[in-house]
């Protein structure tokens, strides 16, 4: 599934709305503040496109809501805003040391053959990769189910692609405009100097 | 699937070879199965299963497996008797129904079409869409022959139902964002593999995962060359990370370029294209400035540099720096620009070498 133009349009609209909300609140002179505002509003816009159906969108909204609660609320403008922000995702508590120790003991007891060892190593590798994927995808720690994890990554990748496409096209347009004016100014300068 | 099908001549031969008592036995069992499937088709369990949401429901699974065992035992005895008594039995069944007017010549095609779905539902088992062995195909066709009669009995209404179900299956298998309405798990026990509940469930789960991984492979560019789960997962992780970094980078760029923070752009694609087309000669003529953002430029834990960011932005210029220094376009600012470029290039070079060194070891 590729990002469609409809998705891009919706994302852009929401992003504009978010930026409009942000503009009076932030200090317009510093670059970092502006960057933060842009990124935040883009993230929330991307997550709100899914309207809370996917796990990653909820996790992303919650993450941003912890810092800028008021703004997120306004951005969502009542679309399940309360439930999304206040709902707590189930935390998976696992004491890594204890788990590791018990696994070591278990493996020691088991008898090993060559093929088993290879298979076990492959499985370990895959587990490590899935853990890496969970770290990258927002809200991944709460997805114990592998199928769910892969579904969420699919959706997340598509949303990220739309976000990147829209942002890049805007940046390119802005750049092109600036380039044009800069060239024009240079030409003017040369004509004046002559 | 029609290639593996036995031709009608051989069918008649095998049928002629069978003795009379065998034939009677076969017909009896056929009747038995019809009764079974009829009763099972009316049961509410079937309706429940037809609305199976893909969640693990223990009671349903148990009932499906009990049915599977019953029918499986019925089919097992038929296995030894050549490839089904075809024409006469079919004629007999057809005469029994009396209602359907399917031409016996193209019953094969219809049979396969109906029975594909019908078998799935009447057997209420899970099926795999893998390449099956010859013997397996034979068992399958036998079941189809027997199941065909059931379909004839039920008539057209069931057929439409089953087609709808297969359609929804195909729909639901596409796109994770769509809500799964009727998720039907099809897994077939292969020859020589365990048919107990756990392994079947596990196999179904693995099938799902591999299907989703295929979608991911299509989505992530450059994932087709890598085989195996670990490699594709690696690529996916890298891709997601690179996308996230791109978002940060682009937002930084926007923040620099756009001090007013208003995105009043009506038609993105047209404007972009126009801008590009009108400015292309200018960009080429100017100094080849490579856009990099040094603070956000990554060398993650494995030391793999994300080169995709560079490739995408090669033609853009360092507008940000120029913009800030446009008022006093002095020699000093030009010098700064040059220094900036050189450091970026050096950084790129060094990181590329680092990556090469890593890949060699």
XYZ file of C-alpha atoms in Angstrom:
555
model
C 0.000 0.000 0.000
C 1.520 3.285 -1.049
C 0.645 6.648 0.450
C -2.289 8.053 -1.455
C -2.895 11.672 -2.298
C -5.961 11.684 -0.105
C -3.896 10.723 2.888
C -1.379 13.396 2.043
C -4.045 16.049 1.832
C -5.577 15.092 5.130
C -2.225 15.035 6.799
C -1.396 18.448 5.438
C -4.640 19.927 6.674
C -4.181 18.581 10.154
C -0.618 19.712 10.235
C -1.579 23.228 9.229
C -4.169 23.260 11.961
C -1.615 22.166 14.493
C 0.875 24.773 13.442
C -1.731 27.470 13.664
C -2.405 26.437 17.223
C 1.287 26.408 18.004
C 2.260 29.691 16.478
C 1.178 32.127 19.196
C 2.534 29.923 21.919
C 6.113 29.447 20.860
C 8.990 31.814 20.685
C 9.357 32.565 16.992
C 12.974 33.520 16.972
C 14.730 30.327 17.945
C 15.183 27.606 15.390
C 15.005 24.744 17.824
C 11.651 25.848 19.137
C 10.268 26.075 15.667
C 11.641 22.682 14.749
C 10.082 21.172 17.819
C 6.764 22.744 16.970
C 6.872 21.498 13.430
C 7.828 17.986 14.381
C 5.285 17.748 17.158
C 2.416 18.968 15.090
C 3.432 16.675 12.242
C 3.562 13.678 14.552
C 0.228 14.388 16.112
C -1.320 14.982 12.712
C 0.035 11.677 11.470
C -1.221 9.831 14.505
C -4.634 11.424 14.465
C -5.149 10.279 10.901
C -5.649 6.818 12.270
C -8.169 7.958 14.867
C -6.936 5.638 17.534
C -7.441 2.411 15.671
C -3.806 1.439 15.705
C -1.577 0.882 18.660
C 1.291 3.030 17.508
C -0.892 6.072 16.958
C -2.222 5.884 20.478
C 1.253 5.488 21.895
C 2.548 8.423 19.878
C -0.269 10.676 21.005
C 0.300 9.708 24.584
C 3.990 10.416 24.294
C 3.401 13.901 22.961
C 0.566 14.513 25.382
C 2.841 14.067 28.365
C 4.765 17.161 27.338
C 2.221 19.394 25.656
C -1.100 18.239 26.919
C -3.070 21.324 26.108
C -1.947 21.577 22.529
C -2.581 17.961 21.756
C -6.057 18.298 23.112
C -6.774 21.236 20.917
C -5.384 19.514 17.897
C -7.486 16.480 18.303
C -10.452 18.793 18.850
C -12.581 16.354 20.643
C -12.137 13.303 18.498
C -11.858 10.910 21.392
C -9.341 13.321 22.827
C -10.048 12.492 26.429
C -10.001 8.757 26.018
C -6.867 8.766 23.938
C -4.863 10.857 26.287
C -6.032 9.476 29.569
C -6.074 5.843 28.672
C -3.068 4.060 30.016
C -1.447 1.425 27.929
C -0.813 -1.831 29.713
C 2.718 -1.986 30.938
C 4.649 -5.150 30.476
C 6.866 -5.680 33.451
C 9.627 -8.147 32.990
C 12.728 -8.299 35.099
C 15.369 -8.967 32.537
C 17.969 -10.338 34.890
C 15.671 -12.960 36.321
C 14.452 -13.989 32.896
C 17.988 -14.286 31.624
C 19.106 -16.354 34.568
C 16.204 -18.771 34.257
C 16.822 -19.144 30.541
C 20.464 -19.961 31.145
C 19.554 -22.667 33.617
C 17.009 -24.094 31.264
C 19.456 -24.243 28.390
C 22.047 -25.922 30.556
C 19.711 -28.753 31.353
C 18.714 -29.390 27.777
C 20.735 -31.750 25.633
C 22.175 -30.107 22.564
C 22.732 -31.347 19.053
C 24.218 -29.431 16.183
C 21.032 -28.795 14.306
C 19.250 -27.784 17.476
C 21.962 -25.338 18.325
C 21.769 -23.737 14.924
C 18.026 -23.449 15.127
C 18.243 -22.011 18.609
C 20.770 -19.421 17.457
C 18.573 -18.456 14.544
C 15.641 -18.057 16.857
C 17.687 -15.907 19.196
C 18.749 -13.696 16.363
C 15.202 -13.234 15.191
C 14.101 -12.451 18.717
C 16.740 -9.803 18.994
C 15.648 -8.259 15.716
C 12.022 -8.178 16.744
C 13.068 -6.516 19.963
C 14.937 -3.945 17.914
C 11.828 -3.380 15.843
C 9.806 -2.918 18.994
C 12.203 -0.244 20.124
C 11.790 1.661 16.902
C 8.041 1.525 16.451
C 6.224 3.719 18.961
C 4.295 1.692 21.442
C 6.087 -1.437 20.420
C 6.817 -2.599 23.907
C 3.171 -3.354 24.423
C 2.857 -5.629 21.436
C 3.755 -9.079 22.590
C 2.030 -10.620 19.614
C 4.273 -10.918 16.571
C 1.441 -10.634 14.118
C 0.277 -7.426 15.738
C 3.779 -6.040 15.656
C 4.135 -6.625 11.937
C 0.722 -5.133 11.240
C 1.611 -2.061 13.208
C 4.945 -1.648 11.432
C 3.179 -1.847 8.092
C 0.792 0.898 9.031
C 3.485 2.959 10.656
C 5.727 2.751 7.615
C 2.929 3.913 5.338
C 2.147 6.859 7.602
C 5.803 7.793 7.850
C 6.062 7.718 4.087
C 3.141 10.104 3.717
C 4.647 12.399 6.310
C 8.015 12.429 4.608
C 6.500 12.973 1.186
C 4.407 15.905 2.270
C 7.200 17.527 4.231
C 9.690 17.083 1.457
C 7.417 18.559 -1.155
C 6.799 21.601 1.028
C 10.469 22.029 1.722
C 11.256 21.736 -1.955
C 8.656 24.292 -2.858
C 9.932 26.682 -0.220
C 13.496 26.131 -1.321
C 12.664 26.680 -4.922
C 10.978 29.923 -4.049
C 13.972 31.115 -2.070
C 16.356 30.038 -4.788
C 14.409 31.978 -7.310
C 14.388 35.123 -5.217
C 18.080 34.768 -4.412
C 18.989 34.484 -8.074
C 16.813 37.408 -8.863
C 18.510 39.436 -6.168
C 21.935 38.509 -7.480
C 20.987 39.503 -10.978
C 19.717 42.775 -9.624
C 22.971 43.303 -7.765
C 25.007 42.726 -10.887
C 22.872 45.036 -12.952
C 23.164 47.732 -10.306
C 26.916 47.371 -10.053
C 27.369 47.738 -13.786
C -5.363 -27.275 -10.311
C -7.023 -28.908 -13.218
C -3.763 -30.230 -14.555
C -3.409 -32.814 -11.900
C -6.891 -34.012 -12.465
C -7.346 -37.491 -13.804
C -8.868 -37.676 -17.244
C -12.370 -39.047 -17.643
C -11.199 -42.151 -19.437
C -9.062 -43.257 -16.576
C -11.900 -42.500 -14.269
C -14.207 -44.849 -16.057
C -11.496 -47.476 -16.126
C -10.929 -47.343 -12.424
C -14.603 -47.390 -11.818
C -15.032 -50.442 -13.943
C -12.245 -52.109 -12.069
C -13.963 -51.761 -8.774
C -16.181 -54.570 -7.747
C -19.805 -54.181 -6.911
C -19.618 -54.452 -3.137
C -16.941 -51.791 -3.060
C -19.146 -49.522 -5.049
C -22.021 -50.066 -2.697
C -19.808 -49.369 0.249
C -18.663 -46.168 -1.348
C -22.170 -45.041 -2.000
C -23.122 -45.784 1.548
C -20.307 -43.736 2.864
C -21.244 -40.962 0.523
C -24.689 -40.938 1.993
C -23.243 -40.913 5.438
C -21.129 -37.917 4.658
C -24.004 -36.111 3.118
C -25.997 -36.595 6.255
C -23.106 -35.497 8.362
C -22.379 -32.430 6.359
C -26.032 -31.549 6.140
C -26.459 -31.752 9.853
C -23.247 -29.905 10.428
C -24.160 -27.247 7.958
C -27.302 -26.470 9.824
C -25.632 -26.340 13.156
C -25.097 -22.976 14.767
C -21.446 -23.812 15.192
C -20.975 -23.425 11.501
C -22.428 -19.947 11.615
C -20.128 -19.115 14.440
C -17.163 -20.394 12.555
C -18.174 -18.468 9.499
C -17.891 -15.360 11.602
C -14.609 -16.383 13.051
C -12.696 -13.307 13.848
C -9.295 -14.781 13.890
C -9.209 -14.794 17.638
C -8.446 -18.009 19.376
C -11.651 -19.471 20.573
C -11.087 -22.740 22.313
C -14.565 -24.107 22.086
C -14.794 -23.472 18.400
C -11.448 -25.071 17.787
C -12.470 -28.113 19.712
C -15.676 -28.531 17.796
C -13.918 -28.027 14.480
C -11.364 -30.624 15.312
C -13.922 -33.136 16.440
C -15.735 -32.708 13.158
C -12.511 -32.938 11.265
C -11.722 -36.222 12.924
C -15.126 -37.630 12.087
C -14.977 -36.659 8.471
C -11.341 -37.552 8.223
C -12.089 -41.080 9.312
C -14.822 -41.254 6.738
C -12.497 -40.121 4.003
C -9.671 -42.307 5.121
C -11.438 -45.468 4.145
C -12.074 -44.154 0.690
C -8.454 -43.542 0.122
C -7.694 -47.078 -0.924
C -10.352 -47.288 -3.535
C -8.948 -45.915 -6.801
C -9.911 -42.514 -7.992
C -13.545 -42.329 -7.205
C -16.399 -43.852 -9.000
C -17.069 -40.876 -11.052
C -19.698 -40.810 -13.688
C -22.235 -43.273 -12.513
C -22.017 -42.154 -8.945
C -22.300 -38.590 -10.002
C -25.229 -39.402 -12.181
C -26.783 -41.200 -9.303
C -26.283 -38.209 -7.076
C -27.562 -35.917 -9.698
C -30.628 -38.031 -10.179
C -31.083 -38.002 -6.441
C -31.143 -34.291 -6.317
C -33.052 -33.924 -9.463
C -32.940 -30.189 -9.245
C -29.539 -29.243 -10.569
C -28.961 -29.200 -14.282
C -25.223 -29.187 -14.421
C -23.839 -30.804 -17.515
C -21.689 -33.797 -16.536
C -19.081 -32.728 -19.031
C -18.167 -29.593 -17.138
C -18.909 -30.903 -13.731
C -15.208 -31.072 -13.127
C -14.790 -27.356 -13.383
C -17.860 -26.574 -11.354
C -16.919 -29.242 -8.877
C -13.573 -27.763 -8.233
C -14.924 -24.278 -7.880
C -17.675 -25.201 -5.486
C -15.830 -27.760 -3.574
C -12.872 -25.516 -3.003
C -14.984 -23.331 -0.835
C -17.490 -25.895 0.128
C -14.917 -28.317 1.317
C -13.340 -25.640 3.425
C -16.574 -24.827 5.094
C -18.026 -28.269 5.331
C -14.854 -29.723 6.698
C -14.386 -26.749 8.963
C -10.692 -27.282 9.068
C -7.747 -25.067 8.508
C -6.001 -25.253 5.133
C -2.596 -24.247 3.858
C -2.032 -22.773 0.441
C 1.198 -24.648 -0.257
C 2.267 -27.059 -2.901
C 0.870 -30.450 -2.038
C 2.161 -33.865 -2.941
C 0.589 -36.171 -5.462
C -1.115 -38.347 -2.884
C -2.434 -35.337 -1.160
C -3.933 -34.124 -4.368
C -5.639 -37.424 -4.753
C -7.186 -37.231 -1.337
C -8.222 -33.696 -2.090
C -9.965 -34.635 -5.287
C -11.720 -37.482 -3.626
C -13.051 -35.166 -1.060
C -14.086 -32.839 -3.819
C -15.952 -35.588 -5.594
C -17.800 -36.387 -2.472
C -18.302 -32.819 -1.527
C -19.667 -31.999 -4.922
C -22.799 -33.888 -4.154
C -23.361 -31.848 -1.077
C -23.059 -28.681 -3.039
C -25.565 -29.932 -5.532
C -27.914 -30.670 -2.752
C -27.653 -27.270 -1.209
C -28.082 -25.401 -4.455
C -26.957 -22.006 -5.528
C -27.511 -20.031 -2.354
C -24.621 -21.617 -0.554
C -22.353 -21.063 -3.488
C -22.884 -17.347 -3.392
C -22.234 -17.359 0.306
C -18.989 -19.171 -0.085
C -17.816 -16.930 -2.851
C -18.509 -13.974 -0.659
C -16.475 -15.551 2.078
C -13.528 -16.212 -0.163
C -13.752 -12.642 -1.391
C -13.712 -11.264 2.098
C -10.758 -13.497 2.775
C -8.849 -11.941 -0.032
C -9.873 -8.495 1.078
C -8.891 -8.970 4.628
C -5.551 -10.353 3.712
C -4.626 -7.014 2.155
C -3.613 -4.061 4.212
C -3.260 -4.106 7.889
C -5.199 -0.929 8.355
C -8.477 -2.434 7.199
C -10.630 -3.810 9.920
C -10.809 -7.569 9.600
C -14.405 -8.572 9.406
C -14.455 -12.237 8.502
C -11.080 -13.696 9.129
C -11.127 -17.292 8.080
C -8.146 -19.352 9.003
C -7.329 -21.971 6.429
C -4.735 -24.531 7.304
C -4.486 -27.996 5.915
C -2.614 -30.771 7.586
C 0.143 -31.928 5.337
C 1.068 -35.503 4.795
C 3.364 -36.735 7.502
C 2.872 -33.790 9.823
C 1.234 -33.617 13.177
C -2.422 -32.850 13.119
C -2.916 -32.009 16.711
C -4.374 -28.780 17.744
C -1.282 -26.938 18.842
C 0.818 -27.534 15.791
C -2.017 -26.575 13.503
C -2.586 -23.367 15.377
C 1.103 -22.647 15.320
C 1.285 -23.305 11.632
C -1.623 -20.969 11.019
C 0.122 -18.314 13.014
C 3.333 -18.783 11.080
C 1.435 -18.548 7.824
C -0.031 -15.252 8.898
C 3.324 -13.901 9.889
C 4.972 -14.915 6.633
C 2.152 -13.361 4.649
C 2.529 -10.077 6.468
C 6.281 -10.214 6.031
C 5.751 -10.490 2.286
C 3.741 -7.277 2.350
C 6.493 -5.618 4.281
C 9.008 -6.825 1.738
C 7.035 -5.176 -1.021
C 6.819 -1.965 0.912
C 10.404 -1.607 1.994
C 12.680 -0.909 -0.959
C 15.603 -3.218 -1.346
C 14.123 -5.910 0.787
C 13.595 -8.378 -2.020
C 17.233 -9.331 -2.299
C 17.553 -10.364 1.314
C 16.190 -13.765 2.212
C 15.215 -14.930 5.624
C 13.430 -13.298 8.459
C 16.438 -11.775 10.184
C 17.647 -9.921 7.110
C 14.270 -8.506 6.227
C 13.708 -7.458 9.819
C 17.046 -5.716 9.737
C 16.128 -3.864 6.587
C 12.789 -2.891 8.010
C 14.372 -1.512 11.145
C 16.859 0.478 9.126
C 14.156 1.819 6.885
C 11.943 2.936 9.738
C 14.869 4.585 11.454
C 15.866 6.369 8.291
C 12.322 7.597 7.765
C 12.203 8.963 11.281
C 15.507 10.730 10.793
C 14.280 12.173 7.535
C 11.274 13.599 9.323
C 13.493 15.273 11.886
C 15.812 16.584 9.251
C 13.001 17.944 7.135
C 11.381 19.627 10.084
C 14.669 21.281 10.944
C 15.002 22.439 7.382
C 11.504 23.798 7.358
C 12.084 25.582 10.624
C 15.067 27.332 9.114
C 13.465 28.134 5.802
C 10.127 29.214 7.045
C 10.211 31.647 9.937
C 6.518 32.404 9.744
C 5.508 28.768 10.048
C 2.632 28.985 7.660
C 2.132 26.234 5.176
C -0.193 27.910 2.741
C 0.261 25.550 -0.113
C -2.810 24.608 -2.058
C -1.588 22.242 -4.659
C 1.617 20.570 -3.613
C 2.556 18.488 -6.572
C 1.925 21.109 -9.223
C 3.817 23.814 -7.388
C 6.736 21.580 -6.687
C 6.955 20.487 -10.235
C 6.767 24.010 -11.525
C 9.400 25.155 -9.125
C 11.692 22.380 -10.134
C 11.209 22.816 -13.817
C 11.784 26.546 -13.751
C 14.798 26.423 -11.509
C 16.585 23.424 -12.810
C 19.217 25.200 -14.940
C 19.919 27.615 -12.103
C 20.528 24.876 -9.607
C 22.833 23.035 -11.920
C 24.851 26.136 -12.733
C 25.432 27.037 -9.118
C 28.124 25.469 -7.047
C 27.464 21.844 -6.237
C 26.570 22.191 -2.606
C 25.677 18.986 -0.892
C 23.068 19.218 1.792
C 23.882 17.496 4.995
C 22.845 18.028 8.511
C 25.783 17.199 10.642
C 24.175 16.957 14.087
C 21.444 14.661 12.919
C 23.692 12.594 10.793
C 23.695 9.135 12.064
C 26.111 6.446 12.851
C 24.048 4.072 14.810
C 25.246 1.326 17.075
C 26.360 -0.957 14.325
C 28.154 1.895 12.659
C 26.062 1.657 9.524
C 25.643 4.983 7.897
C 22.319 5.766 6.424
C 23.246 6.748 2.927
C 19.687 7.040 1.753
C 19.436 10.466 3.295
C 22.316 11.717 1.253
C 21.107 10.359 -2.037
C 17.751 11.950 -1.726
C 19.053 15.405 -1.071
C 21.919 15.584 -3.433
C 20.566 18.211 -5.724
C 19.440 20.625 -3.070
C 21.523 23.534 -1.946
C 22.389 24.907 1.417
C 19.665 27.466 1.271
C 19.508 27.906 4.973
C 22.981 29.298 5.328
C 22.607 31.485 2.297
C 19.324 32.774 3.518
C 20.710 33.900 6.786
C 23.666 35.613 5.196
C 21.799 37.155 2.316
C 21.799 40.625 3.778
C 25.546 40.923 4.139
C 26.657 38.750 1.275
C 30.251 39.343 2.184
C 33.385 37.419 1.553
C 33.410 36.206 5.124
C 30.082 34.459 4.740
C 31.230 32.916 1.496
C 34.274 31.660 3.283
C 32.067 30.187 5.990
C 29.996 28.489 3.373
C 33.064 26.972 1.864
C 34.306 25.766 5.214
C 30.898 24.259 5.903
C 30.920 22.411 2.623
C 34.397 21.072 3.127
C 33.670 19.789 6.601
C 30.530 18.090 5.398
C 32.390 16.418 2.607
C 35.121 15.267 4.953
C 32.567 13.895 7.346
C 30.859 12.001 4.584
C 34.100 10.611 3.345
C 35.205 9.505 6.784
C 31.943 7.846 7.582
C 31.886 6.062 4.248
C 35.336 4.688 4.937
C 34.251 3.648 8.394
C 31.332 1.765 6.984
C 33.507 0.071 4.409
C 35.924 -0.935 7.090
C 33.127 -2.374 9.151
C 31.666 -4.333 6.295
C 34.999 -5.861 5.442
C 35.641 -7.182 8.949
